[in-house]
Amino acid sequence: MSDTIFIEGGRVIDPASGLDGVRTVIVRDGRIAEVAERVERPREARALDARGKWVTPGFIDLHAHLREPGQEYKETVASGARAAVAGGFTAVCAMPNTVPPNDNTTVTELVLARAAAAGLARVYPVGCISRGQKGEDLAEYGELKAAGCVALSDDGKPVMSPALMRRALEYARAFGLPLAVHEEELHLAGAWSMNEGPVATRLGLKGTPAQAEEVMVLRDLALVELTGGRLHLQHVSTSGSVRALREARKRGLPVTAEATPHHLTLTDEEVARSGYDTDFKMNPPLRGEADVRALREGLADGTIDCIATDHAPHAVEEKKLEFDAALNGILGLETAFAACLALVREGALSEQRLVEALTAAPARIFGLPGGSLARGAPADVAVLDPALEWTCDTAALHSRSRNTPWKGRRLTGRCTHTLVGGRLVHEQGGGR
Amino acid sequence: VIGRHRHCIALEDYSREEILEVLDLALSMKEVLRRPLKKVPTLRGKSVVNLFFESSTRTRSSFEIAAKVLSADALNWTSTGSSVSKGETLLDTAKNLEAMRPDVIVVRHAASGSPAFLARHVRCSVVSAGDGAHEHPSQGLLDCFTIRERLGSLGGRTVTIVGDISHSRVARSDLHAMGKLGASMRVCGPPTMIPQGIERLGATVFHDLERAVAGADAVVMLRIQHERIGDPLIPGTREYSRFWGLNVTKASEWLKPECLILHPGPINRGVELSSDVADGPHSVILDQVENGVAVRMAILYLLAGAGATAEVSSPEKATA
């Protein structure tokens, strides 16, 4: 009985089973043994006091950059997994834009081995769509899947050739792998630093139009229609993309989508307000208010299935630069819950839908275990204090990098305990 | 200080009063410039570093002369041949310069926001000499000075800016400053050169030059950069000049007789302005150059001189 934990007194929110109420979650031998209303705890079982807190399935992030192999100065699989569990994430999908890219089983196996050695969050590698992410020919999807890849992506490097994209969607069907895509028409986008619009005009920064994303979304939706391939749109950022997606889903196309905490909560005005702070620079860029509204509506009504962080660590010397020169990307794993909880406070999202978008929905999209507290499921659990106030102190982050737009901000809501496979892998002290 | 500001980076952040403070002081500075002995000891012992990452002979020279007339030591640091080409970051360059304890760093950089970035990381005052397509505050101020000098005031006047508004830092600084001084602002150019949301900077947009300059009290003609032709924003200079350039026929038919023509220089003769217009009666282009020195003297004085230590900054004292 020594490996039995009673998570007591918390509000259990498990959208996968439709449960929302005060329960005790009993974890035994690494699995969910029971979620019970009233239960006597044997003396030898460990208790975890969750009164006043939420108990949810561990969060699942479909989109994180763990940077290993090749860019360990930004992040490693271990440090990324540590940041993940600190944020309540028990599983993260590792994007393949490593050095070298994950277009072969050697890289896939290395990522899995590093994750196993770290023993924190589960790490699911994502393989490349094209060999070397070059957009020229197909990677070996069958091999990648056999080695452990759960999806395919050339993230950051859009597949510009419609012919290759067509074949990728077709070929991936043989292995049941979804294609997760970063939608950006590079010729239309040009060299840019932020969203095109009045703020970019005022700041004199080169903008990329929302349509650079939307024309690729429309192209790929057409290709899904042609091929029947499984498409997942990464970090959807514009109202036009949401509109196209909504229409495609109405027609029953097999397409899913994610939005990031930052695109759901921040606008391009932040670039001005912060005085060109490069921690507000990412790809896709922060958009306008109408886009944020559309994303929120899309997430609430299920047009956008899930929340993914696009956790993108960069070193100080890659960010502390003039705005044009700084690399795109920001951290996400440790601030996602607090950022998204603001959507609940602002009435844009229900608590249940928020939890679903972080748990059951991502599990379904990539066909991953977890995302549920059903009896017999792996005991991947997050205990969250929705009222805990804390300051985002970059020195205290578990990531190796510091590039977060939330730095120094007062945030509300934090993960206090994380269990992976029944093991307590993260415990957070009181608020600061 | 200029009003509340230790730096001169963006006229967007300046109030009408702060803009007028510089312009009024620049009047006295211009008087100094016209003396036979063009030297006052006001900034003796102060040093000004001109940190230029883009080539610009005229703006750099203008700041250099301004500093020297005020007896400050001016050091020019340009990116060609400096450590920038060896891969040093902007911040490291600035930190190294700062260690030499200058009072003012004047910076020009192709990346918008660079002066603001520097200002956050160095202790001395930062003056922008133009950053990307963001702002060129001293140019905006000297344009205001030149129009005020000729027309008395910008209040109730109409000013039209013609050219590549998208890529122009001069246009943005002019829009902010002249708007705050009460002018009604227009911009004109092909739609490919008009950025989204420029109306929010107070501009009315025109694509037809004749309508844009009708009734205008001043017209600012921007330089057409040759690299924009392949961008492609325009098919070529010939067509541009026909539809958005000013020649003597158009000037005499479309402009009010007393309308001023400004240009931030250097002029592409025969593209945005024909030579007879550039050298003609409407043109105040060389006044702008002279006024540029006076305005920059005022900026340096306010940031590094007595004004910097929050003493009363009277023009008499400046020119003593």
Short mmCIF file of N, CA and C in Angstrom, two decimals, chain A residues 174-327:
data_model
loop_
_atom_site.label_atom_id
_atom_site.label_comp_id
_atom_site.label_asym_id
_atom_site.label_seq_id
_atom_site.Cartn_x
_atom_site.Cartn_y
_atom_site.Cartn_z
N ALA A 174 -1.37 6.13 -44.28
CA ALA A 174 -1.00 4.72 -44.14
C ALA A 174 -0.63 4.40 -42.70
N PHE A 175 -0.16 5.40 -41.97
CA PHE A 175 0.30 5.15 -40.60
C PHE A 175 -0.57 5.84 -39.55
N GLY A 176 -1.64 6.44 -40.02
CA GLY A 176 -2.57 7.09 -39.09
C GLY A 176 -1.96 8.26 -38.34
N LEU A 177 -0.97 8.91 -38.95
CA LEU A 177 -0.32 10.03 -38.26
C LEU A 177 -0.92 11.37 -38.70
N PRO A 178 -1.24 12.24 -37.74
CA PRO A 178 -1.70 13.58 -38.14
C PRO A 178 -0.52 14.46 -38.55
N LEU A 179 -0.80 15.40 -39.46
CA LEU A 179 0.21 16.38 -39.85
C LEU A 179 -0.09 17.69 -39.12
N ALA A 180 0.84 18.11 -38.30
CA ALA A 180 0.67 19.35 -37.54
C ALA A 180 1.44 20.45 -38.27
N VAL A 181 0.71 21.50 -38.66
CA VAL A 181 1.35 22.46 -39.57
C VAL A 181 1.33 23.89 -39.07
N HIS A 182 2.46 24.54 -39.32
CA HIS A 182 2.64 25.97 -39.10
C HIS A 182 2.30 26.63 -40.43
N GLU A 183 1.21 27.40 -40.44
CA GLU A 183 0.70 27.94 -41.69
C GLU A 183 1.22 29.36 -41.93
N GLU A 184 2.08 29.48 -42.94
CA GLU A 184 2.62 30.80 -43.26
C GLU A 184 3.09 30.79 -44.71
N GLU A 185 2.46 31.62 -45.52
CA GLU A 185 2.89 31.74 -46.91
C GLU A 185 4.11 32.66 -46.90
N LEU A 186 5.28 32.07 -47.07
CA LEU A 186 6.51 32.82 -46.83
C LEU A 186 6.71 33.96 -47.82
N HIS A 187 6.27 33.77 -49.05
CA HIS A 187 6.45 34.85 -50.03
C HIS A 187 5.58 36.05 -49.70
N LEU A 188 4.36 35.77 -49.25
CA LEU A 188 3.47 36.85 -48.86
C LEU A 188 3.96 37.50 -47.56
N ALA A 189 4.45 36.67 -46.66
CA ALA A 189 4.88 37.18 -45.35
C ALA A 189 6.11 38.08 -45.49
N GLY A 190 7.06 37.67 -46.33
CA GLY A 190 8.29 38.43 -46.46
C GLY A 190 9.07 38.43 -45.15
N ALA A 191 10.01 39.37 -45.04
CA ALA A 191 10.76 39.51 -43.78
C ALA A 191 9.92 40.39 -42.87
N TRP A 192 9.60 39.89 -41.70
CA TRP A 192 8.70 40.66 -40.83
C TRP A 192 9.14 40.57 -39.38
N SER A 193 8.61 41.48 -38.55
CA SER A 193 8.92 41.46 -37.12
C SER A 193 7.68 41.39 -36.25
N MET A 194 6.53 41.75 -36.81
CA MET A 194 5.30 41.68 -36.01
C MET A 194 4.09 41.63 -36.94
N ASN A 195 2.91 41.67 -36.34
CA ASN A 195 1.67 41.66 -37.10
C ASN A 195 1.52 42.94 -37.91
N GLU A 196 1.10 42.80 -39.16
CA GLU A 196 0.85 44.00 -39.96
C GLU A 196 -0.42 44.68 -39.47
N GLY A 197 -0.35 45.98 -39.33
CA GLY A 197 -1.52 46.71 -38.85
C GLY A 197 -1.11 48.04 -38.27
N PRO A 198 -2.06 48.74 -37.66
CA PRO A 198 -1.78 50.09 -37.16
C PRO A 198 -0.62 50.15 -36.16
N VAL A 199 -0.47 49.12 -35.34
CA VAL A 199 0.62 49.17 -34.34
C VAL A 199 1.97 49.07 -35.04
N ALA A 200 2.07 48.17 -36.00
CA ALA A 200 3.33 48.03 -36.76
C ALA A 200 3.63 49.33 -37.49
N THR A 201 2.59 49.95 -38.02
CA THR A 201 2.78 51.22 -38.73
C THR A 201 3.35 52.28 -37.79
N ARG A 202 2.77 52.36 -36.59
CA ARG A 202 3.23 53.34 -35.61
C ARG A 202 4.67 53.08 -35.19
N LEU A 203 5.00 51.80 -35.00
CA LEU A 203 6.33 51.45 -34.50
C LEU A 203 7.36 51.39 -35.62
N GLY A 204 6.91 51.44 -36.87
CA GLY A 204 7.85 51.36 -37.97
C GLY A 204 8.45 49.98 -38.12
N LEU A 205 7.74 48.95 -37.66
CA LEU A 205 8.23 47.58 -37.82
C LEU A 205 7.54 46.93 -39.01
N LYS A 206 8.27 46.07 -39.70
CA LYS A 206 7.71 45.40 -40.86
C LYS A 206 6.70 44.37 -40.38
N GLY A 207 5.50 44.41 -40.94
CA GLY A 207 4.44 43.51 -40.51
C GLY A 207 4.20 42.36 -41.46
N THR A 208 3.64 41.29 -40.93
CA THR A 208 3.17 40.20 -41.78
C THR A 208 1.65 40.18 -41.68
N PRO A 209 0.95 40.11 -42.82
CA PRO A 209 -0.50 40.18 -42.75
C PRO A 209 -1.10 38.86 -42.25
N ALA A 210 -2.27 38.97 -41.64
CA ALA A 210 -3.01 37.78 -41.21
C ALA A 210 -3.21 36.84 -42.39
N GLN A 211 -3.33 37.40 -43.58
CA GLN A 211 -3.60 36.59 -44.77
C GLN A 211 -2.44 35.67 -45.13
N ALA A 212 -1.24 35.96 -44.65
CA ALA A 212 -0.13 35.05 -44.92
C ALA A 212 -0.39 33.71 -44.23
N GLU A 213 -1.08 33.74 -43.10
CA GLU A 213 -1.49 32.50 -42.44
C GLU A 213 -2.72 31.90 -43.14
N GLU A 214 -3.66 32.78 -43.45
CA GLU A 214 -4.97 32.30 -43.92
C GLU A 214 -4.90 31.65 -45.30
N VAL A 215 -4.08 32.17 -46.19
CA VAL A 215 -4.05 31.55 -47.53
C VAL A 215 -3.50 30.12 -47.42
N MET A 216 -2.59 29.88 -46.45
CA MET A 216 -2.07 28.52 -46.29
C MET A 216 -3.09 27.62 -45.60
N VAL A 217 -3.85 28.18 -44.66
CA VAL A 217 -4.92 27.40 -44.03
C VAL A 217 -5.90 26.96 -45.11
N LEU A 218 -6.27 27.90 -45.97
CA LEU A 218 -7.24 27.58 -47.02
C LEU A 218 -6.67 26.56 -48.00
N ARG A 219 -5.40 26.70 -48.33
CA ARG A 219 -4.77 25.74 -49.23
C ARG A 219 -4.81 24.34 -48.62
N ASP A 220 -4.43 24.24 -47.35
CA ASP A 220 -4.34 22.92 -46.75
C ASP A 220 -5.71 22.31 -46.48
N LEU A 221 -6.70 23.15 -46.22
CA LEU A 221 -8.05 22.61 -46.08
C LEU A 221 -8.51 22.02 -47.42
N ALA A 222 -8.15 22.68 -48.49
CA ALA A 222 -8.48 22.14 -49.82
C ALA A 222 -7.76 20.82 -50.05
N LEU A 223 -6.51 20.73 -49.58
CA LEU A 223 -5.75 19.50 -49.77
C LEU A 223 -6.28 18.36 -48.89
N VAL A 224 -6.82 18.70 -47.74
CA VAL A 224 -7.47 17.68 -46.91
C VAL A 224 -8.68 17.13 -47.64
N GLU A 225 -9.38 18.01 -48.29
CA GLU A 225 -10.55 17.60 -49.06
C GLU A 225 -10.13 16.64 -50.18
N LEU A 226 -8.99 16.92 -50.76
CA LEU A 226 -8.48 16.09 -51.84
C LEU A 226 -8.00 14.73 -51.33
N THR A 227 -7.34 14.72 -50.17
CA THR A 227 -6.61 13.53 -49.74
C THR A 227 -7.26 12.75 -48.61
N GLY A 228 -8.11 13.43 -47.82
CA GLY A 228 -8.64 12.77 -46.62
C GLY A 228 -7.60 12.64 -45.53
N GLY A 229 -6.48 13.32 -45.67
CA GLY A 229 -5.42 13.25 -44.65
C GLY A 229 -5.83 13.98 -43.38
N ARG A 230 -5.15 13.64 -42.28
CA ARG A 230 -5.46 14.24 -40.98
C ARG A 230 -4.59 15.47 -40.77
N LEU A 231 -5.25 16.63 -40.67
CA LEU A 231 -4.53 17.89 -40.54
C LEU A 231 -4.78 18.49 -39.16
N HIS A 232 -3.70 18.97 -38.54
CA HIS A 232 -3.83 19.71 -37.28
C HIS A 232 -3.16 21.06 -37.46
N LEU A 233 -3.93 22.12 -37.26
CA LEU A 233 -3.38 23.47 -37.44
C LEU A 233 -2.74 23.93 -36.14
N GLN A 234 -1.45 24.26 -36.22
CA GLN A 234 -0.76 24.72 -35.04
C GLN A 234 -1.00 26.21 -34.82
N HIS A 235 -0.92 26.62 -33.60
CA HIS A 235 -1.01 28.03 -33.18
C HIS A 235 -1.78 28.93 -34.15
N VAL A 236 -3.06 28.62 -34.30
CA VAL A 236 -3.95 29.45 -35.12
C VAL A 236 -4.00 30.84 -34.49
N SER A 237 -3.86 31.89 -35.32
CA SER A 237 -3.73 33.21 -34.70
C SER A 237 -4.65 34.28 -35.29
N THR A 238 -5.40 33.96 -36.34
CA THR A 238 -6.19 35.05 -36.95
C THR A 238 -7.68 34.68 -37.04
N SER A 239 -8.50 35.72 -37.11
CA SER A 239 -9.94 35.50 -37.19
C SER A 239 -10.30 34.81 -38.51
N GLY A 240 -9.57 35.11 -39.56
CA GLY A 240 -9.84 34.46 -40.85
C GLY A 240 -9.56 32.97 -40.79
N SER A 241 -8.52 32.57 -40.05
CA SER A 241 -8.22 31.15 -39.90
C SER A 241 -9.35 30.45 -39.14
N VAL A 242 -9.84 31.10 -38.10
CA VAL A 242 -10.93 30.50 -37.30
C VAL A 242 -12.17 30.33 -38.18
N ARG A 243 -12.43 31.35 -39.00
CA ARG A 243 -13.61 31.30 -39.88
C ARG A 243 -13.48 30.14 -40.87
N ALA A 244 -12.32 30.00 -41.47
CA ALA A 244 -12.10 28.93 -42.44
C ALA A 244 -12.21 27.56 -41.78
N LEU A 245 -11.68 27.48 -40.58
CA LEU A 245 -11.70 26.22 -39.83
C LEU A 245 -13.13 25.83 -39.47
N ARG A 246 -13.89 26.82 -39.03
CA ARG A 246 -15.27 26.55 -38.62
C ARG A 246 -16.06 26.00 -39.82
N GLU A 247 -15.83 26.62 -40.94
CA GLU A 247 -16.55 26.19 -42.15
C GLU A 247 -16.12 24.77 -42.55
N ALA A 248 -14.82 24.50 -42.43
CA ALA A 248 -14.30 23.18 -42.82
C ALA A 248 -14.85 22.09 -41.90
N ARG A 249 -14.95 22.41 -40.62
CA ARG A 249 -15.45 21.41 -39.68
C ARG A 249 -16.92 21.15 -39.90
N LYS A 250 -17.62 22.19 -40.29
CA LYS A 250 -19.04 22.02 -40.60
C LYS A 250 -19.21 21.02 -41.73
N ARG A 251 -18.24 21.04 -42.65
CA ARG A 251 -18.31 20.11 -43.76
C ARG A 251 -17.74 18.74 -43.40
N GLY A 252 -17.29 18.60 -42.18
CA GLY A 252 -16.83 17.29 -41.72
C GLY A 252 -15.41 16.93 -42.11
N LEU A 253 -14.59 17.91 -42.47
CA LEU A 253 -13.20 17.61 -42.81
C LEU A 253 -12.43 17.19 -41.55
N PRO A 254 -11.51 16.23 -41.70
CA PRO A 254 -10.76 15.76 -40.53
C PRO A 254 -9.64 16.72 -40.13
N VAL A 255 -10.03 17.86 -39.57
CA VAL A 255 -9.04 18.86 -39.20
C VAL A 255 -9.26 19.30 -37.76
N THR A 256 -8.16 19.51 -37.05
CA THR A 256 -8.20 19.98 -35.67
C THR A 256 -7.29 21.20 -35.56
N ALA A 257 -7.34 21.86 -34.41
CA ALA A 257 -6.52 23.08 -34.27
C ALA A 257 -6.21 23.37 -32.81
N GLU A 258 -5.11 24.10 -32.65
CA GLU A 258 -4.69 24.55 -31.32
C GLU A 258 -4.53 26.06 -31.34
N ALA A 259 -4.61 26.66 -30.16
CA ALA A 259 -4.25 28.08 -30.00
C ALA A 259 -3.36 28.18 -28.77
N THR A 260 -2.50 29.18 -28.76
CA THR A 260 -1.56 29.32 -27.64
C THR A 260 -2.12 30.26 -26.57
N PRO A 261 -1.65 30.12 -25.35
CA PRO A 261 -2.06 31.06 -24.29
C PRO A 261 -1.78 32.51 -24.68
N HIS A 262 -0.64 32.76 -25.35
CA HIS A 262 -0.34 34.17 -25.66
C HIS A 262 -1.23 34.73 -26.75
N HIS A 263 -1.53 33.93 -27.76
CA HIS A 263 -2.43 34.46 -28.80
C HIS A 263 -3.85 34.64 -28.28
N LEU A 264 -4.19 33.91 -27.21
CA LEU A 264 -5.52 34.03 -26.64
C LEU A 264 -5.66 35.20 -25.68
N THR A 265 -4.51 35.75 -25.26
CA THR A 265 -4.59 36.76 -24.19
C THR A 265 -3.89 38.07 -24.50
N LEU A 266 -3.00 38.10 -25.47
CA LEU A 266 -2.22 39.32 -25.72
C LEU A 266 -2.46 39.82 -27.15
N THR A 267 -2.33 41.13 -27.35
CA THR A 267 -2.43 41.69 -28.70
C THR A 267 -1.11 42.34 -29.10
N ASP A 268 -1.03 42.72 -30.35
CA ASP A 268 0.19 43.36 -30.86
C ASP A 268 0.47 44.70 -30.18
N GLU A 269 -0.54 45.25 -29.53
CA GLU A 269 -0.34 46.50 -28.79
C GLU A 269 0.75 46.33 -27.71
N GLU A 270 0.94 45.09 -27.23
CA GLU A 270 1.95 44.83 -26.20
C GLU A 270 3.35 45.19 -26.69
N VAL A 271 3.58 45.04 -28.00
CA VAL A 271 4.91 45.37 -28.53
C VAL A 271 5.17 46.86 -28.32
N ALA A 272 4.15 47.67 -28.53
CA ALA A 272 4.29 49.11 -28.33
C ALA A 272 4.38 49.43 -26.85
N ARG A 273 3.46 48.86 -26.08
CA ARG A 273 3.39 49.17 -24.65
C ARG A 273 4.71 48.84 -23.95
N SER A 274 5.33 47.74 -24.39
CA SER A 274 6.56 47.30 -23.72
C SER A 274 7.79 48.01 -24.27
N GLY A 275 7.63 48.86 -25.26
CA GLY A 275 8.80 49.51 -25.84
C GLY A 275 9.69 48.55 -26.59
N TYR A 276 9.09 47.78 -27.51
CA TYR A 276 9.83 46.85 -28.38
C TYR A 276 10.48 45.70 -27.59
N ASP A 277 9.84 45.25 -26.54
CA ASP A 277 10.38 44.11 -25.78
C ASP A 277 10.29 42.85 -26.66
N THR A 278 11.44 42.22 -26.88
CA THR A 278 11.48 41.08 -27.81
C THR A 278 10.82 39.83 -27.22
N ASP A 279 10.45 39.86 -25.94
CA ASP A 279 9.68 38.74 -25.39
C ASP A 279 8.22 38.79 -25.85
N PHE A 280 7.89 39.79 -26.65
CA PHE A 280 6.58 39.81 -27.31
C PHE A 280 6.73 39.50 -28.80
N LYS A 281 7.87 38.95 -29.17
CA LYS A 281 8.11 38.61 -30.58
C LYS A 281 8.08 37.10 -30.75
N MET A 282 7.17 36.63 -31.57
CA MET A 282 7.07 35.20 -31.84
C MET A 282 6.40 35.00 -33.20
N ASN A 283 6.36 33.74 -33.63
CA ASN A 283 5.79 33.42 -34.94
C ASN A 283 4.76 32.30 -34.77
N PRO A 284 3.48 32.52 -35.13
CA PRO A 284 2.92 33.78 -35.63
C PRO A 284 2.96 34.88 -34.58
N PRO A 285 2.91 36.13 -35.05
CA PRO A 285 3.02 37.25 -34.12
C PRO A 285 1.72 37.47 -33.35
N LEU A 286 1.80 38.23 -32.28
CA LEU A 286 0.58 38.66 -31.59
C LEU A 286 -0.24 39.47 -32.58
N ARG A 287 -1.54 39.23 -32.57
CA ARG A 287 -2.42 39.88 -33.57
C ARG A 287 -3.26 40.96 -32.90
N GLY A 288 -4.32 41.36 -33.60
CA GLY A 288 -5.18 42.44 -33.11
C GLY A 288 -6.29 41.93 -32.20
N GLU A 289 -7.05 42.88 -31.66
CA GLU A 289 -8.11 42.53 -30.72
C GLU A 289 -9.18 41.64 -31.34
N ALA A 290 -9.56 41.92 -32.59
CA ALA A 290 -10.61 41.13 -33.24
C ALA A 290 -10.15 39.68 -33.39
N ASP A 291 -8.86 39.49 -33.62
CA ASP A 291 -8.33 38.13 -33.74
C ASP A 291 -8.39 37.41 -32.40
N VAL A 292 -8.00 38.10 -31.35
CA VAL A 292 -8.05 37.48 -30.01
C VAL A 292 -9.49 37.08 -29.68
N ARG A 293 -10.42 37.96 -30.01
CA ARG A 293 -11.83 37.66 -29.76
C ARG A 293 -12.25 36.41 -30.52
N ALA A 294 -11.86 36.34 -31.79
CA ALA A 294 -12.24 35.19 -32.63
C ALA A 294 -11.63 33.90 -32.09
N LEU A 295 -10.38 33.98 -31.63
CA LEU A 295 -9.74 32.79 -31.07
C LEU A 295 -10.47 32.30 -29.83
N ARG A 296 -10.86 33.25 -28.98
CA ARG A 296 -11.55 32.89 -27.75
C ARG A 296 -12.90 32.23 -28.07
N GLU A 297 -13.60 32.83 -29.03
CA GLU A 297 -14.89 32.24 -29.42
C GLU A 297 -14.68 30.85 -30.00
N GLY A 298 -13.65 30.73 -30.84
CA GLY A 298 -13.36 29.45 -31.46
C GLY A 298 -13.00 28.39 -30.44
N LEU A 299 -12.26 28.78 -29.43
CA LEU A 299 -11.88 27.83 -28.39
C LEU A 299 -13.10 27.45 -27.57
N ALA A 300 -13.95 28.43 -27.28
CA ALA A 300 -15.14 28.15 -26.46
C ALA A 300 -16.10 27.22 -27.19
N ASP A 301 -16.28 27.43 -28.49
CA ASP A 301 -17.28 26.61 -29.19
C ASP A 301 -16.68 25.34 -29.80
N GLY A 302 -15.39 25.11 -29.58
CA GLY A 302 -14.80 23.85 -30.03
C GLY A 302 -14.23 23.88 -31.44
N THR A 303 -14.37 25.01 -32.13
CA THR A 303 -13.75 25.12 -33.45
C THR A 303 -12.25 24.94 -33.31
N ILE A 304 -11.70 25.57 -32.28
CA ILE A 304 -10.32 25.31 -31.89
C ILE A 304 -10.40 24.29 -30.76
N ASP A 305 -9.74 23.14 -30.97
CA ASP A 305 -9.90 22.03 -30.04
C ASP A 305 -9.18 22.24 -28.72
N CYS A 306 -7.95 22.75 -28.83
CA CYS A 306 -7.12 22.66 -27.62
C CYS A 306 -6.18 23.85 -27.50
N ILE A 307 -5.56 23.93 -26.33
CA ILE A 307 -4.54 24.92 -26.04
C ILE A 307 -3.18 24.22 -26.10
N ALA A 308 -2.24 24.81 -26.82
CA ALA A 308 -0.87 24.29 -26.86
C ALA A 308 0.06 25.46 -26.63
N THR A 309 1.21 25.22 -26.03
CA THR A 309 2.01 26.37 -25.57
C THR A 309 2.92 26.97 -26.63
N ASP A 310 3.41 26.17 -27.59
CA ASP A 310 4.51 26.61 -28.46
C ASP A 310 5.68 27.12 -27.62
N HIS A 311 5.93 26.41 -26.52
CA HIS A 311 7.07 26.70 -25.63
C HIS A 311 8.34 26.75 -26.49
N ALA A 312 8.96 27.92 -26.57
CA ALA A 312 10.10 28.12 -27.47
C ALA A 312 11.23 28.84 -26.75
N PRO A 313 12.06 28.08 -26.04
CA PRO A 313 13.13 28.72 -25.28
C PRO A 313 14.22 29.28 -26.20
N HIS A 314 14.72 30.47 -25.85
CA HIS A 314 15.87 31.06 -26.53
C HIS A 314 16.78 31.68 -25.48
N ALA A 315 18.07 31.68 -25.78
CA ALA A 315 19.04 32.24 -24.84
C ALA A 315 18.95 33.76 -24.83
N VAL A 316 19.45 34.34 -23.76
CA VAL A 316 19.42 35.80 -23.60
C VAL A 316 20.04 36.49 -24.80
N GLU A 317 21.18 35.97 -25.26
CA GLU A 317 21.88 36.66 -26.35
C GLU A 317 21.13 36.55 -27.68
N GLU A 318 20.11 35.70 -27.74
CA GLU A 318 19.30 35.63 -28.95
C GLU A 318 18.06 36.51 -28.86
N LYS A 319 17.82 37.02 -27.65
CA LYS A 319 16.63 37.83 -27.43
C LYS A 319 16.96 39.29 -27.07
N LYS A 320 18.07 39.50 -26.36
CA LYS A 320 18.39 40.85 -25.91
C LYS A 320 19.06 41.60 -27.05
N LEU A 321 18.29 41.89 -28.07
CA LEU A 321 18.77 42.46 -29.32
C LEU A 321 17.75 43.47 -29.81
N GLU A 322 18.13 44.21 -30.85
CA GLU A 322 17.16 45.06 -31.51
C GLU A 322 16.02 44.17 -32.00
N PHE A 323 14.80 44.72 -32.07
CA PHE A 323 13.61 43.89 -32.30
C PHE A 323 13.73 43.05 -33.57
N ASP A 324 14.20 43.66 -34.65
CA ASP A 324 14.30 42.94 -35.92
C ASP A 324 15.23 41.74 -35.82
N ALA A 325 16.26 41.85 -34.98
CA ALA A 325 17.29 40.82 -34.95
C ALA A 325 16.98 39.68 -33.99
N ALA A 326 16.07 39.89 -33.06
CA ALA A 326 15.79 38.86 -32.05
C ALA A 326 15.07 37.67 -32.66
N LEU A 327 15.32 36.48 -32.10
CA LEU A 327 14.65 35.28 -32.58
C LEU A 327 13.18 35.28 -32.13
#
